[in-house]
Amino acid sequence: MSSPIAIGIDIGGTGIKGAVVDLSTGALLSDRVKLPTPKGGRPQDIIETTRQLLATVSAGTGDVPIGVCFPAVVKHGHTMSAANVSDKWIGLAAEKLFEKGLGVPIHFVNDADAAGYAESTFGAAKGVDGVVLLTTLGTGIGTALINDGALVPNTEFGHLEIDGVDYETRAAFSAKERDNLSWEKWASRLQKYYSKLESLFTPDLFIVGGGVSKHHENFLPLLHLNTRIIPAVHRNNAGILGAAALAVKNAPVSAELTPPS
């Protein structure tokens, strides 16, 4: 029997990307299509661009589950926040708007949650028991909490208050660039951040994602923690993989279709 497939779409502040995913391996079965996020990030503009992308990605796949991840807290299909997109998303019934605009049912999820689920299903956290905490270091700090392979959605631990400030403003990769910090000086800020997370959650594993994770050898060895901390496996594709995997996990059994023969 062929493996189930799904389409994953990852919406970000600068780009919208998607592909067909083999859910047994996490491999992409199509080219990864990427379109620029419309300027201003307004709901109808993003939905229209997503529709165009889906039309390209879905050609020839038939009726397969579709997952969409988005840079916002997602509660019962509503976007309760907005990061690097229009504030008009705040409070919207976004899942229903996407389904209306795309003409198909979708599973809608936060982008960091999708990345965390991808790592637990296909990547660095696969087979890891206990509490895994993924952090994405970028413009801000996104987080995903996994317990024995189960996703605990909508954690926003990048906004922990340390030294009286929202600490992603000090420890995100954007802060390193803004303040022109050396790897060592940035690592001292990361040390404070991860030590705080460690004291609050006593995780079994930290995973560090985001684009800067490809340079992990420059900063992860500088951290001194009781918890193992390792780079993510799936950087650019993590949102796509996680959105697709969650779409299948949450789809009716009859919707878990296999590739057309």
CSV table of N, CA, C and O in Angstrom, one decimal, residues 26 43-44 77 130 145 153 160 168 179 182 189 207 233 241 254 256:
chain,number,residue,atom,x,y,z
A,26,GLY,N,8.5,12.1,5.2
A,26,GLY,CA,8.7,13.6,5.3
A,26,GLY,C,9.4,14.1,4.0
A,26,GLY,O,9.7,15.3,4.0
A,43,PRO,N,-5.5,40.1,4.8
A,43,PRO,CA,-6.2,38.7,4.6
A,43,PRO,C,-6.5,38.3,3.2
A,43,PRO,O,-6.1,37.3,2.8
A,44,GLN,N,-7.3,39.1,2.5
A,44,GLN,CA,-7.7,38.7,1.2
A,44,GLN,C,-6.6,38.6,0.2
A,44,GLN,O,-6.6,37.7,-0.7
A,77,GLY,N,-9.5,27.8,15.1
A,77,GLY,CA,-9.5,28.4,13.7
A,77,GLY,C,-9.4,29.9,13.6
A,77,GLY,O,-9.4,30.4,12.5
A,130,GLY,N,9.2,12.1,26.5
A,130,GLY,CA,9.3,13.3,27.5
A,130,GLY,C,9.0,14.6,26.8
A,130,GLY,O,8.4,14.7,25.7
A,145,LEU,N,6.0,23.1,22.0
A,145,LEU,CA,6.1,22.2,23.2
A,145,LEU,C,5.5,20.9,22.8
A,145,LEU,O,4.4,20.8,22.4
A,153,PRO,N,-0.4,23.1,21.9
A,153,PRO,CA,-0.4,24.2,21.0
A,153,PRO,C,-0.3,25.6,21.6
A,153,PRO,O,-0.6,25.7,22.8
A,160,LEU,N,8.7,35.4,27.2
A,160,LEU,CA,9.0,35.4,28.6
A,160,LEU,C,9.6,36.7,29.0
A,160,LEU,O,10.5,37.3,28.3
A,168,GLU,N,12.4,38.1,23.8
A,168,GLU,CA,12.8,37.9,22.4
A,168,GLU,C,13.4,39.1,21.8
A,168,GLU,O,14.1,39.0,20.8
A,179,ASP,N,22.0,44.7,17.2
A,179,ASP,CA,23.0,45.2,18.1
A,179,ASP,C,24.4,44.8,17.7
A,179,ASP,O,25.4,45.1,18.5
A,182,SER,N,28.7,39.8,18.7
A,182,SER,CA,29.5,38.7,18.3
A,182,SER,C,28.7,37.4,18.7
A,182,SER,O,27.7,37.5,19.5
A,189,ARG,N,23.3,36.1,26.0
A,189,ARG,CA,21.8,36.3,26.1
A,189,ARG,C,21.0,35.1,25.9
A,189,ARG,O,20.0,34.8,26.7
A,207,ILE,N,15.4,21.9,21.0
A,207,ILE,CA,15.8,21.9,19.6
A,207,ILE,C,15.8,23.4,19.1
A,207,ILE,O,14.8,24.1,19.4
A,233,VAL,N,16.5,19.7,12.3
A,233,VAL,CA,16.8,19.0,11.0
A,233,VAL,C,16.2,19.7,9.8
A,233,VAL,O,16.8,20.0,8.8
A,241,LEU,N,6.2,20.5,6.3
A,241,LEU,CA,6.1,19.1,6.7
A,241,LEU,C,5.1,19.0,7.9
A,241,LEU,O,4.3,18.1,7.9
A,254,SER,N,-11.2,8.5,5.9
A,254,SER,CA,-11.5,8.4,4.5
A,254,SER,C,-10.7,9.4,3.7
A,254,SER,O,-10.5,9.3,2.5
A,256,GLU,N,-7.5,10.2,4.2
A,256,GLU,CA,-6.1,9.9,4.2
A,256,GLU,C,-5.8,9.1,2.9
A,256,GLU,O,-5.8,7.9,2.9
